[in-house]
Each structure stands twice: as C-alpha cells, then as structure tokens.
C-alpha cells in the first residue's frame, strides 16, 4: 500500500441535512479511509444551515451539530469532523481548535467538493488543493460571463476536476483544464438489493436556482426538461412512475398537474429524508427514471448523477436523460439513455423485457466505473498528492 496521506474533504452534509446530500459527500470520506488515508471532513461554507423542520435557514447550531455528530458516529468518524457555524456568533464544533489547526497546517491534500469552502485561501497551507466542480456547464457559464470572484476563488486551487466528463461539450470554453471525475461509490454501503417495489422512482429538485443565459442560450433547471415528458406515464402504463420532488426554489412543482398526468408524487422528506431511508428508497425501487438539468442536456457535458450511481450499485438499472455521458459510460445495459419521450418509452420497454440482464449490468457498471477505490485513487494521482511526515 502507498504511504498514507492526510486529506481534508469538504461538503454540505450539515448545510442541507437531507438523505441524498449526505451520501454525496460522506462517500469521499469513507472512500479515502478505505484506501488507508488519514481523512477528515470539514464543513466551512460561511452559510447558515437549512433545518427541515423549519423549512428554512436557522441561526441556531443545535440541530445541525447534532445531525452531523450522529451521522459521523454511525460511520465511525466521531473524531474526524469539524463544522463552522457562521452566524450570529461564529463557532467551530467537532475537532478541538488545536487539532483542527494542526490538520489544516499539515494536510497533504484538500479536496474542495462542490466548491463548498467559503474561504479556500485559509486552507492554502495544504500541499495540494483540488476543486471538484459538481455542477458543470453552470460553472463554465459563470466564468464565461466574467464572474471575477469565482475565477479568483478557483485560482486558489492547484487543480480542477469536474463531473462534466466531456467538457467543454457545448459549454463555453474556459482558461481552466477540467480533469474528468465522477461520484465515488463505496460499494460495501450499497449491497445489491433483492425484492422491492415494482416502481420506477427518482429523487429530484424541481428547480435549484435561476436559469443562466449566455450568448443567446439558456441553461436551465430540471423543470425545463421534465415538462417534455409529462405524458410518459400514459405511454408506459401499467408501469408506475414515482417522483420524490420538493416544491422547487425558484418555481413551484406543479403537483396537481403531475398527478393528473399519472405521476405518483411523494414528498422526499417523508420517503427518503435521512441517509438510511434514502438508501432504502433507492434500493427498494425497480429502477430509476430521471431527467437532468436543462443546462447539462444542452451543454452536452457528460454529467452523470451521483444518485443514479447509487441506484446502479444497488443493482437497480437507471433510465436517464442523455447529457453526453454515453461517450464515457455504457448506455445499452444497466444504463439506458433517452433524448425524447419516444426513446424514453423504448428504454422502459427494454428494461422490462430483460430486467435481470439490466440489473446484472448495473452492478458491473458500478464496480467498473464508480468504485470509490478507483475514482479516488485517480484524484490523488492526478492531483500529484504526496505524503509528508505528520
């Protein structure tokens, strides 16, 4: 085994204490630990956290700190996390101040996932800093539009990775080299499921933020794509399609219209609100059916969902909208890519014609393309991280 690195990973686990968000970031920590590294989770967003029971942001740290402490204890990371609560009185939780400073000053690699560090320059004592762009196209559009603050912020890092594996695609070109990466899946946490419901599901935001425009092209959210498939339930009946969808941040999800069109609409807080119920919800599904953000679709960036990768690991095939990922991932068995309502219909029909083969292929794809050992070792190697004495 190679020498151990001291690694800091970042994220939004406390900021958005929701089931899928926890898995997006905790698998980096667990994956680096599996590789034998000295890994820590730091959350330092500079933002007040969202509290589900309030339905909004909170200026009280109690709920967030308790949530983080319980989750970290579950995964055996009790002494491996630090959380900075910003307002009204800034305060750190988790690691002691002395230990936290020691970790920052001696880190071999900081992996800034989703750009969640409010002030990355405060971590610049690390030998290497990597930025992981988990929202491709939108990042590149902002840079092309001259967002100087974003450029200065990215420039603090030594290397940039992106879930946009085929950038630039149709996204604006930038002055940065975007090394392709994808979500690491800790396969032991997603054992192959058996049984379950005869339902195709997904978990989604109707909208996450406002659309962006650049040179006459709009780069929008999932709502812009989903409306193209409103009539899909009638096309594939008696197959049941279910979406766990929130209200939307900039536009409200049209729940009544969706139900009228035959979609089974559920509240994600009810069915997959924490990391355990989220894993159960995905694992108990027949498969996933989902659209992508309009920006990913028109940008042809090769983005593939973290959530879809979890379905695959659990042996649940995915029927998902094309973003150009077909050039880097299989798309005929296990993953079925569609572009319009006709091809979506054909994909679902194919899924049910030979479900066992699709399920087997889903597991094989997860092992070959998303295994955390492979994904994270590639990040370490590409970033040029090397160990120092601790």
mmCIF file of C-alpha atoms in Angstrom:
data_model
loop_
_atom_site.group_PDB
_atom_site.id
_atom_site.type_symbol
_atom_site.label_atom_id
_atom_site.label_comp_id
_atom_site.label_asym_id
_atom_site.label_seq_id
_atom_site.Cartn_x
_atom_site.Cartn_y
_atom_site.Cartn_z
ATOM 1 C CA UNK A 1 0.000 0.000 0.000
ATOM 2 C CA UNK A 2 1.195 3.537 -0.771
ATOM 3 C CA UNK A 3 2.031 5.817 2.115
ATOM 4 C CA UNK A 4 -0.863 7.429 3.943
ATOM 5 C CA UNK A 5 -1.903 10.973 3.024
ATOM 6 C CA UNK A 6 -3.550 13.457 5.325
ATOM 7 C CA UNK A 7 -6.658 14.512 3.394
ATOM 8 C CA UNK A 8 -9.385 17.064 4.125
ATOM 9 C CA UNK A 9 -12.656 16.672 2.243
ATOM 10 C CA UNK A 10 -15.427 19.265 2.304
ATOM 11 C CA UNK A 11 -19.158 19.233 1.737
ATOM 12 C CA UNK A 12 -22.709 20.264 2.579
ATOM 13 C CA UNK A 13 -23.830 17.457 4.877
ATOM 14 C CA UNK A 14 -24.840 19.813 7.694
ATOM 15 C CA UNK A 15 -25.849 22.682 5.421
ATOM 16 C CA UNK A 16 -28.526 20.525 3.793
ATOM 17 C CA UNK A 17 -29.295 17.641 6.203
ATOM 18 C CA UNK A 18 -31.057 15.532 3.599
ATOM 19 C CA UNK A 19 -30.554 11.890 2.706
ATOM 20 C CA UNK A 20 -29.032 12.234 -0.742
ATOM 21 C CA UNK A 21 -26.754 15.109 0.226
ATOM 22 C CA UNK A 22 -25.176 13.047 2.996
ATOM 23 C CA UNK A 23 -24.240 10.305 0.523
ATOM 24 C CA UNK A 24 -22.847 12.819 -1.998
ATOM 25 C CA UNK A 25 -20.092 13.798 0.441
ATOM 26 C CA UNK A 26 -19.656 11.072 3.046
ATOM 27 C CA UNK A 27 -18.585 8.576 0.383
ATOM 28 C CA UNK A 28 -15.471 10.655 -0.257
ATOM 29 C CA UNK A 29 -14.530 10.391 3.415
ATOM 30 C CA UNK A 30 -15.309 6.686 3.617
ATOM 31 C CA UNK A 31 -13.585 6.021 0.304
ATOM 32 C CA UNK A 32 -10.343 7.759 1.227
ATOM 33 C CA UNK A 33 -10.395 5.889 4.535
ATOM 34 C CA UNK A 34 -10.781 2.585 2.661
ATOM 35 C CA UNK A 35 -7.604 3.458 0.773
ATOM 36 C CA UNK A 36 -5.782 3.814 4.099
ATOM 37 C CA UNK A 37 -5.549 7.586 4.299
ATOM 38 C CA UNK A 38 -5.804 9.911 7.299
ATOM 39 C CA UNK A 39 -9.003 11.662 6.235
ATOM 40 C CA UNK A 40 -11.165 14.378 7.810
ATOM 41 C CA UNK A 41 -14.439 16.066 6.900
ATOM 42 C CA UNK A 42 -14.558 19.881 7.203
ATOM 43 C CA UNK A 43 -17.685 21.937 6.598
ATOM 44 C CA UNK A 44 -16.901 25.636 6.358
ATOM 45 C CA UNK A 45 -19.421 27.161 3.955
ATOM 46 C CA UNK A 46 -19.942 30.524 5.630
ATOM 47 C CA UNK A 47 -23.706 29.963 5.324
ATOM 48 C CA UNK A 48 -26.460 29.403 7.847
ATOM 49 C CA UNK A 49 -27.753 25.812 7.675
ATOM 50 C CA UNK A 50 -31.111 24.634 6.401
ATOM 51 C CA UNK A 51 -33.284 22.929 9.019
ATOM 52 C CA UNK A 52 -36.052 20.720 7.554
ATOM 53 C CA UNK A 53 -38.487 21.140 10.450
ATOM 54 C CA UNK A 54 -38.279 24.911 9.981
ATOM 55 C CA UNK A 55 -38.453 24.760 6.223
ATOM 56 C CA UNK A 56 -35.698 27.348 6.025
ATOM 57 C CA UNK A 57 -32.356 28.585 7.310
ATOM 58 C CA UNK A 58 -31.546 28.659 11.001
ATOM 59 C CA UNK A 59 -29.397 30.881 13.210
ATOM 60 C CA UNK A 60 -29.209 28.130 15.812
ATOM 61 C CA UNK A 61 -26.497 25.481 15.562
ATOM 62 C CA UNK A 62 -28.099 22.804 17.769
ATOM 63 C CA UNK A 63 -29.948 20.799 15.108
ATOM 64 C CA UNK A 64 -27.091 20.836 12.593
ATOM 65 C CA UNK A 65 -24.385 19.885 15.079
ATOM 66 C CA UNK A 66 -26.480 17.050 16.498
ATOM 67 C CA UNK A 67 -27.232 15.766 12.991
ATOM 68 C CA UNK A 68 -23.567 15.815 11.988
ATOM 69 C CA UNK A 69 -22.406 14.214 15.232
ATOM 70 C CA UNK A 70 -24.897 11.343 14.887
ATOM 71 C CA UNK A 71 -24.042 10.706 11.241
ATOM 72 C CA UNK A 72 -20.293 10.760 11.853
ATOM 73 C CA UNK A 73 -20.658 8.432 14.826
ATOM 74 C CA UNK A 74 -22.624 5.990 12.664
ATOM 75 C CA UNK A 75 -19.742 5.785 10.194
ATOM 76 C CA UNK A 76 -17.016 5.609 12.846
ATOM 77 C CA UNK A 77 -15.836 9.175 12.237
ATOM 78 C CA UNK A 78 -16.502 10.665 15.666
ATOM 79 C CA UNK A 79 -13.089 12.347 15.858
ATOM 80 C CA UNK A 80 -12.840 13.119 12.142
ATOM 81 C CA UNK A 81 -15.068 16.126 11.519
ATOM 82 C CA UNK A 82 -15.230 19.871 12.062
ATOM 83 C CA UNK A 83 -18.151 22.207 11.399
ATOM 84 C CA UNK A 84 -18.049 26.003 11.323
ATOM 85 C CA UNK A 85 -21.309 27.686 12.316
ATOM 86 C CA UNK A 86 -21.116 31.265 10.978
ATOM 87 C CA UNK A 87 -23.974 33.359 12.430
ATOM 88 C CA UNK A 88 -24.667 35.177 14.636
ATOM 89 C CA UNK A 89 -21.621 34.111 16.670
ATOM 90 C CA UNK A 90 -19.040 32.166 14.639
ATOM 91 C CA UNK A 91 -18.115 28.907 16.328
ATOM 92 C CA UNK A 92 -16.393 25.624 15.458
ATOM 93 C CA UNK A 93 -17.739 22.218 16.512
ATOM 94 C CA UNK A 94 -16.286 18.731 16.354
ATOM 95 C CA UNK A 95 -12.489 18.751 16.436
ATOM 96 C CA UNK A 96 -10.792 20.921 19.029
ATOM 97 C CA UNK A 97 -9.344 24.205 17.789
ATOM 98 C CA UNK A 98 -5.818 22.901 18.322
ATOM 99 C CA UNK A 99 -6.432 19.652 16.397
ATOM 100 C CA UNK A 100 -8.272 21.423 13.612
ATOM 101 C CA UNK A 101 -5.415 23.873 13.072
ATOM 102 C CA UNK A 102 -2.917 21.019 13.119
ATOM 103 C CA UNK A 103 -4.868 19.149 10.451
ATOM 104 C CA UNK A 104 -5.125 22.209 8.199
ATOM 105 C CA UNK A 105 -1.462 23.098 8.551
ATOM 106 C CA UNK A 106 -0.261 19.567 7.803
ATOM 107 C CA UNK A 107 -2.732 18.444 5.112
ATOM 108 C CA UNK A 108 -1.271 16.811 2.029
ATOM 109 C CA UNK A 109 -4.465 17.316 0.029
ATOM 110 C CA UNK A 110 -7.644 19.357 0.407
ATOM 111 C CA UNK A 111 -10.479 18.120 -1.809
ATOM 112 C CA UNK A 112 -12.926 21.013 -2.061
ATOM 113 C CA UNK A 113 -16.028 19.178 -3.256
ATOM 114 C CA UNK A 114 -18.685 21.335 -4.921
ATOM 115 C CA UNK A 115 -16.637 24.397 -4.017
ATOM 116 C CA UNK A 116 -18.039 24.408 -0.512
ATOM 117 C CA UNK A 117 -15.202 26.258 1.251
ATOM 118 C CA UNK A 118 -16.165 29.880 1.723
ATOM 119 C CA UNK A 119 -12.529 30.966 2.058
ATOM 120 C CA UNK A 120 -10.252 28.379 0.432
ATOM 121 C CA UNK A 121 -7.243 30.640 0.951
ATOM 122 C CA UNK A 122 -7.436 29.787 4.664
ATOM 123 C CA UNK A 123 -6.535 26.183 3.734
ATOM 124 C CA UNK A 124 -3.651 27.107 1.470
ATOM 125 C CA UNK A 125 -1.071 25.625 3.869
ATOM 126 C CA UNK A 126 -2.032 22.251 2.368
ATOM 127 C CA UNK A 127 0.490 20.885 -0.106
ATOM 128 C CA UNK A 128 -2.178 20.468 -2.790
ATOM 129 C CA UNK A 129 -5.720 21.777 -3.183
ATOM 130 C CA UNK A 130 -8.213 20.296 -5.627
ATOM 131 C CA UNK A 131 -11.533 21.839 -6.660
ATOM 132 C CA UNK A 132 -14.279 19.423 -7.739
ATOM 133 C CA UNK A 133 -16.908 21.051 -9.945
ATOM 134 C CA UNK A 134 -20.092 19.068 -9.331
ATOM 135 C CA UNK A 135 -22.282 21.477 -11.335
ATOM 136 C CA UNK A 136 -20.679 21.560 -14.787
ATOM 137 C CA UNK A 137 -21.813 23.935 -17.526
ATOM 138 C CA UNK A 138 -23.213 26.334 -14.928
ATOM 139 C CA UNK A 139 -19.707 26.835 -13.535
ATOM 140 C CA UNK A 140 -18.285 27.394 -17.011
ATOM 141 C CA UNK A 141 -21.090 29.784 -17.983
ATOM 142 C CA UNK A 142 -20.446 31.890 -14.889
ATOM 143 C CA UNK A 143 -16.762 32.071 -15.749
ATOM 144 C CA UNK A 144 -17.536 32.992 -19.356
ATOM 145 C CA UNK A 145 -19.833 35.744 -18.118
ATOM 146 C CA UNK A 146 -16.926 37.272 -16.237
ATOM 147 C CA UNK A 147 -17.621 36.306 -12.634
ATOM 148 C CA UNK A 148 -14.306 37.567 -11.337
ATOM 149 C CA UNK A 149 -14.951 36.473 -7.748
ATOM 150 C CA UNK A 150 -15.468 32.889 -8.917
ATOM 151 C CA UNK A 151 -12.307 32.995 -11.004
ATOM 152 C CA UNK A 152 -10.260 34.352 -8.090
ATOM 153 C CA UNK A 153 -11.768 31.699 -5.836
ATOM 154 C CA UNK A 154 -10.907 28.826 -8.244
ATOM 155 C CA UNK A 155 -7.394 30.199 -8.707
ATOM 156 C CA UNK A 156 -6.612 29.399 -5.072
ATOM 157 C CA UNK A 157 -6.611 25.706 -6.022
ATOM 158 C CA UNK A 158 -3.844 23.756 -7.732
ATOM 159 C CA UNK A 159 -6.046 21.593 -9.943
ATOM 160 C CA UNK A 160 -9.667 21.408 -11.117
ATOM 161 C CA UNK A 161 -11.817 18.324 -11.588
ATOM 162 C CA UNK A 162 -15.358 18.215 -12.968
ATOM 163 C CA UNK A 163 -18.322 15.875 -13.190
ATOM 164 C CA UNK A 164 -18.552 17.257 -16.713
ATOM 165 C CA UNK A 165 -16.519 14.421 -18.181
ATOM 166 C CA UNK A 166 -16.879 15.615 -21.774
ATOM 167 C CA UNK A 167 -16.298 19.334 -21.226
ATOM 168 C CA UNK A 168 -16.374 21.683 -22.933
ATOM 169 C CA UNK A 169 -19.116 19.962 -24.956
ATOM 170 C CA UNK A 170 -21.486 22.797 -25.806
ATOM 171 C CA UNK A 171 -20.480 24.737 -22.702
ATOM 172 C CA UNK A 172 -18.361 27.876 -23.007
ATOM 173 C CA UNK A 173 -14.638 27.248 -23.111
ATOM 174 C CA UNK A 174 -12.619 28.498 -20.132
ATOM 175 C CA UNK A 175 -8.958 29.017 -19.316
ATOM 176 C CA UNK A 176 -9.030 26.045 -16.927
ATOM 177 C CA UNK A 177 -8.204 22.390 -17.507
ATOM 178 C CA UNK A 178 -11.126 20.331 -16.208
ATOM 179 C CA UNK A 179 -9.932 16.848 -15.338
ATOM 180 C CA UNK A 180 -12.844 14.381 -15.593
ATOM 181 C CA UNK A 181 -14.074 12.700 -12.431
ATOM 182 C CA UNK A 182 -17.272 11.150 -11.143
ATOM 183 C CA UNK A 183 -19.030 10.287 -7.893
ATOM 184 C CA UNK A 184 -17.166 7.677 -5.813
ATOM 185 C CA UNK A 185 -19.413 4.897 -4.548
ATOM 186 C CA UNK A 186 -18.370 2.876 -1.511
ATOM 187 C CA UNK A 187 -19.781 -0.401 -2.776
ATOM 188 C CA UNK A 188 -19.967 -2.032 0.654
ATOM 189 C CA UNK A 189 -22.501 0.632 1.653
ATOM 190 C CA UNK A 190 -24.743 -0.242 -1.308
ATOM 191 C CA UNK A 191 -25.210 -4.032 -1.315
ATOM 192 C CA UNK A 192 -27.204 -5.474 -4.176
ATOM 193 C CA UNK A 193 -30.888 -5.266 -3.326
ATOM 194 C CA UNK A 194 -33.453 -8.008 -3.706
ATOM 195 C CA UNK A 195 -37.216 -7.822 -3.890
ATOM 196 C CA UNK A 196 -38.622 -4.321 -3.636
ATOM 197 C CA UNK A 197 -41.425 -2.429 -5.327
ATOM 198 C CA UNK A 198 -42.383 -2.642 -8.987
ATOM 199 C CA UNK A 199 -41.970 1.112 -9.366
ATOM 200 C CA UNK A 200 -39.521 3.365 -11.215
ATOM 201 C CA UNK A 201 -38.516 6.210 -8.915
ATOM 202 C CA UNK A 202 -36.274 9.233 -8.604
ATOM 203 C CA UNK A 203 -35.490 11.964 -6.093
ATOM 204 C CA UNK A 204 -35.266 15.467 -7.518
ATOM 205 C CA UNK A 205 -35.385 19.214 -7.123
ATOM 206 C CA UNK A 206 -37.902 20.847 -9.429
ATOM 207 C CA UNK A 207 -35.624 23.892 -9.545
ATOM 208 C CA UNK A 208 -32.431 24.618 -7.613
ATOM 209 C CA UNK A 209 -31.660 28.170 -8.755
ATOM 210 C CA UNK A 210 -32.437 30.541 -11.605
ATOM 211 C CA UNK A 211 -31.525 29.785 -15.205
ATOM 212 C CA UNK A 212 -28.384 31.324 -16.689
ATOM 213 C CA UNK A 213 -28.085 32.853 -20.139
ATOM 214 C CA UNK A 214 -25.012 33.232 -22.302
ATOM 215 C CA UNK A 215 -24.749 34.315 -25.925
ATOM 216 C CA UNK A 216 -28.459 33.712 -26.515
ATOM 217 C CA UNK A 217 -28.526 30.235 -24.958
ATOM 218 C CA UNK A 218 -30.494 29.464 -21.807
ATOM 219 C CA UNK A 219 -29.115 26.942 -19.328
ATOM 220 C CA UNK A 220 -31.983 25.940 -17.088
ATOM 221 C CA UNK A 221 -33.116 23.518 -14.411
ATOM 222 C CA UNK A 222 -34.917 20.157 -14.386
ATOM 223 C CA UNK A 223 -38.340 21.743 -14.751
ATOM 224 C CA UNK A 224 -37.490 22.767 -18.321
ATOM 225 C CA UNK A 225 -36.782 19.153 -19.250
ATOM 226 C CA UNK A 226 -39.440 17.389 -17.196
ATOM 227 C CA UNK A 227 -42.328 19.125 -18.960
ATOM 228 C CA UNK A 228 -41.276 17.375 -22.168
ATOM 229 C CA UNK A 229 -42.135 14.050 -20.517
ATOM 230 C CA UNK A 230 -45.398 14.861 -18.744
ATOM 231 C CA UNK A 231 -47.318 12.289 -20.801
ATOM 232 C CA UNK A 232 -44.838 9.444 -20.228
ATOM 233 C CA UNK A 233 -46.947 7.575 -17.606
ATOM 234 C CA UNK A 234 -49.709 7.123 -20.171
ATOM 235 C CA UNK A 235 -47.185 5.795 -22.678
ATOM 236 C CA UNK A 236 -45.799 3.082 -20.378
ATOM 237 C CA UNK A 237 -48.858 2.099 -18.310
ATOM 238 C CA UNK A 238 -49.230 -0.096 -16.281
ATOM 239 C CA UNK A 239 -45.628 0.682 -15.303
ATOM 240 C CA UNK A 240 -45.721 3.091 -12.339
ATOM 241 C CA UNK A 241 -43.509 6.183 -12.311
ATOM 242 C CA UNK A 242 -42.892 7.902 -8.976
ATOM 243 C CA UNK A 243 -41.029 11.120 -8.206
ATOM 244 C CA UNK A 244 -39.958 12.321 -4.789
ATOM 245 C CA UNK A 245 -39.873 16.021 -5.617
ATOM 246 C CA UNK A 246 -39.562 19.138 -3.494
ATOM 247 C CA UNK A 247 -41.511 22.335 -4.040
ATOM 248 C CA UNK A 248 -38.722 23.987 -6.039
ATOM 249 C CA UNK A 249 -36.651 27.019 -5.098
ATOM 250 C CA UNK A 250 -37.485 29.353 -7.985
ATOM 251 C CA UNK A 251 -40.606 27.701 -9.464
ATOM 252 C CA UNK A 252 -43.146 25.523 -7.682
ATOM 253 C CA UNK A 253 -43.514 21.913 -8.735
ATOM 254 C CA UNK A 254 -46.958 21.501 -10.416
ATOM 255 C CA UNK A 255 -48.035 18.612 -8.200
ATOM 256 C CA UNK A 256 -51.661 18.579 -9.286
ATOM 257 C CA UNK A 257 -50.738 18.562 -12.980
ATOM 258 C CA UNK A 258 -48.182 15.808 -12.430
ATOM 259 C CA UNK A 259 -50.723 13.671 -10.581
ATOM 260 C CA UNK A 260 -53.305 14.328 -13.315
ATOM 261 C CA UNK A 261 -50.816 13.084 -15.904
ATOM 262 C CA UNK A 262 -50.329 9.846 -13.990
ATOM 263 C CA UNK A 263 -47.175 10.544 -11.983
ATOM 264 C CA UNK A 264 -47.101 9.297 -8.410
ATOM 265 C CA UNK A 265 -45.787 12.314 -6.497
ATOM 266 C CA UNK A 266 -44.364 11.922 -2.987
ATOM 267 C CA UNK A 267 -42.616 14.181 -0.513
ATOM 268 C CA UNK A 268 -38.879 13.423 -0.232
ATOM 269 C CA UNK A 269 -38.930 14.427 3.447
ATOM 270 C CA UNK A 270 -41.384 11.586 4.043
ATOM 271 C CA UNK A 271 -39.816 8.806 1.975
ATOM 272 C CA UNK A 272 -36.066 9.499 1.978
ATOM 273 C CA UNK A 273 -35.360 12.281 4.437
ATOM 274 C CA UNK A 274 -32.209 10.819 6.024
ATOM 275 C CA UNK A 275 -29.298 8.751 4.742
ATOM 276 C CA UNK A 276 -30.788 5.438 5.854
ATOM 277 C CA UNK A 277 -34.239 5.970 4.364
ATOM 278 C CA UNK A 278 -32.656 7.390 1.196
ATOM 279 C CA UNK A 279 -30.638 4.216 0.686
ATOM 280 C CA UNK A 280 -33.728 2.106 1.381
ATOM 281 C CA UNK A 281 -35.850 4.143 -1.047
ATOM 282 C CA UNK A 282 -33.394 3.677 -3.908
ATOM 283 C CA UNK A 283 -32.728 0.025 -3.107
ATOM 284 C CA UNK A 284 -36.434 -0.845 -2.898
ATOM 285 C CA UNK A 285 -37.164 0.633 -6.334
ATOM 286 C CA UNK A 286 -37.341 -1.401 -9.517
ATOM 287 C CA UNK A 287 -35.142 1.138 -11.303
ATOM 288 C CA UNK A 288 -34.667 4.871 -11.704
ATOM 289 C CA UNK A 289 -36.216 7.115 -14.327
ATOM 290 C CA UNK A 290 -34.985 10.710 -14.339
ATOM 291 C CA UNK A 291 -34.366 13.823 -16.373
ATOM 292 C CA UNK A 292 -31.268 16.004 -15.981
ATOM 293 C CA UNK A 293 -30.932 19.752 -15.583
ATOM 294 C CA UNK A 294 -31.569 21.522 -18.867
ATOM 295 C CA UNK A 295 -28.091 23.067 -18.624
ATOM 296 C CA UNK A 296 -26.473 19.632 -18.571
ATOM 297 C CA UNK A 297 -28.603 18.463 -21.505
ATOM 298 C CA UNK A 298 -27.946 21.404 -23.826
ATOM 299 C CA UNK A 299 -24.361 21.690 -22.605
ATOM 300 C CA UNK A 300 -23.558 18.048 -23.533
ATOM 301 C CA UNK A 301 -21.072 17.959 -20.673
ATOM 302 C CA UNK A 302 -21.242 14.250 -19.843
ATOM 303 C CA UNK A 303 -22.614 14.777 -16.315
ATOM 304 C CA UNK A 304 -23.992 11.687 -14.600
ATOM 305 C CA UNK A 305 -25.957 11.799 -11.360
ATOM 306 C CA UNK A 306 -24.468 10.804 -8.004
ATOM 307 C CA UNK A 307 -27.897 9.418 -7.172
ATOM 308 C CA UNK A 308 -28.014 7.294 -10.338
ATOM 309 C CA UNK A 309 -24.628 5.803 -9.444
ATOM 310 C CA UNK A 310 -26.092 4.693 -6.103
ATOM 311 C CA UNK A 311 -29.025 3.019 -7.874
ATOM 312 C CA UNK A 312 -26.542 1.135 -10.046
ATOM 313 C CA UNK A 313 -24.525 -0.101 -7.082
ATOM 314 C CA UNK A 314 -27.702 -1.487 -5.512
ATOM 315 C CA UNK A 315 -28.409 -3.445 -8.693
ATOM 316 C CA UNK A 316 -31.125 -1.074 -9.843
ATOM 317 C CA UNK A 317 -30.841 -0.051 -13.514
ATOM 318 C CA UNK A 318 -31.294 3.595 -14.492
ATOM 319 C CA UNK A 319 -33.243 5.118 -17.372
ATOM 320 C CA UNK A 320 -31.840 8.630 -17.558
ATOM 321 C CA UNK A 321 -31.747 11.582 -19.903
ATOM 322 C CA UNK A 322 -28.700 11.926 -22.103
ATOM 323 C CA UNK A 323 -26.135 14.601 -21.276
ATOM 324 C CA UNK A 324 -23.406 13.156 -23.483
ATOM 325 C CA UNK A 325 -22.264 10.636 -20.863
ATOM 326 C CA UNK A 326 -22.677 7.848 -23.414
ATOM 327 C CA UNK A 327 -19.157 8.549 -24.658
ATOM 328 C CA UNK A 328 -17.642 7.609 -21.268
ATOM 329 C CA UNK A 329 -20.180 5.173 -19.762
ATOM 330 C CA UNK A 330 -22.056 2.141 -21.166
ATOM 331 C CA UNK A 331 -25.593 3.041 -22.210
ATOM 332 C CA UNK A 332 -27.217 -0.104 -23.547
ATOM 333 C CA UNK A 333 -27.468 -2.350 -20.480
ATOM 334 C CA UNK A 334 -27.814 -1.168 -16.873
ATOM 335 C CA UNK A 335 -27.811 2.445 -18.026
ATOM 336 C CA UNK A 336 -30.397 3.343 -20.672
ATOM 337 C CA UNK A 337 -30.099 6.851 -22.114
ATOM 338 C CA UNK A 338 -33.026 8.689 -23.691
ATOM 339 C CA UNK A 339 -33.367 12.005 -25.524
ATOM 340 C CA UNK A 340 -37.131 12.419 -26.012
ATOM 341 C CA UNK A 341 -40.405 10.858 -24.933
ATOM 342 C CA UNK A 342 -40.304 8.229 -27.684
ATOM 343 C CA UNK A 343 -36.842 6.997 -26.733
ATOM 344 C CA UNK A 344 -37.769 7.144 -23.028
ATOM 345 C CA UNK A 345 -40.709 4.861 -23.774
ATOM 346 C CA UNK A 346 -38.488 2.423 -25.672
ATOM 347 C CA UNK A 347 -35.936 2.395 -22.848
ATOM 348 C CA UNK A 348 -38.561 1.481 -20.259
ATOM 349 C CA UNK A 349 -39.920 -1.251 -22.529
ATOM 350 C CA UNK A 350 -36.379 -2.609 -22.936
ATOM 351 C CA UNK A 351 -35.851 -2.523 -19.181
ATOM 352 C CA UNK A 352 -38.834 -4.792 -18.521
ATOM 353 C CA UNK A 353 -38.104 -7.139 -21.411
ATOM 354 C CA UNK A 354 -34.825 -8.239 -19.859
ATOM 355 C CA UNK A 355 -34.680 -6.880 -16.332
ATOM 356 C CA UNK A 356 -32.239 -9.489 -14.912
ATOM 357 C CA UNK A 357 -29.586 -8.608 -17.511
ATOM 358 C CA UNK A 358 -30.033 -4.889 -16.837
ATOM 359 C CA UNK A 359 -29.747 -5.482 -13.097
ATOM 360 C CA UNK A 360 -26.565 -7.520 -13.518
ATOM 361 C CA UNK A 361 -25.122 -4.846 -15.789
ATOM 362 C CA UNK A 362 -25.961 -2.125 -13.261
ATOM 363 C CA UNK A 363 -23.814 -3.836 -10.613
ATOM 364 C CA UNK A 364 -20.996 -4.416 -13.107
ATOM 365 C CA UNK A 365 -21.008 -0.746 -14.156
ATOM 366 C CA UNK A 366 -20.876 0.413 -10.546
ATOM 367 C CA UNK A 367 -17.849 -1.802 -9.911
ATOM 368 C CA UNK A 368 -16.049 -0.849 -13.111
ATOM 369 C CA UNK A 369 -16.753 2.882 -13.249
ATOM 370 C CA UNK A 370 -17.792 4.173 -9.812
ATOM 371 C CA UNK A 371 -15.906 2.085 -7.234
ATOM 372 C CA UNK A 372 -14.506 4.618 -4.746
ATOM 373 C CA UNK A 373 -11.116 2.872 -4.744
ATOM 374 C CA UNK A 374 -10.653 3.650 -8.433
ATOM 375 C CA UNK A 375 -12.267 7.084 -8.548
ATOM 376 C CA UNK A 376 -10.422 8.466 -5.536
ATOM 377 C CA UNK A 377 -7.036 6.969 -6.384
ATOM 378 C CA UNK A 378 -7.313 8.684 -9.752
ATOM 379 C CA UNK A 379 -7.945 12.010 -7.998
ATOM 380 C CA UNK A 380 -4.897 11.516 -5.775
ATOM 381 C CA UNK A 381 -2.671 10.554 -8.713
ATOM 382 C CA UNK A 382 -3.891 13.349 -10.980
ATOM 383 C CA UNK A 383 -3.598 15.949 -8.220
ATOM 384 C CA UNK A 384 0.002 14.890 -7.600
ATOM 385 C CA UNK A 385 -0.550 14.482 -3.859
ATOM 386 C CA UNK A 386 2.343 13.040 -1.858
ATOM 387 C CA UNK A 387 2.686 12.252 1.865
ATOM 388 C CA UNK A 388 4.654 14.227 4.418
ATOM 389 C CA UNK A 389 5.622 13.434 7.977
ATOM 390 C CA UNK A 390 2.754 14.057 10.454
#
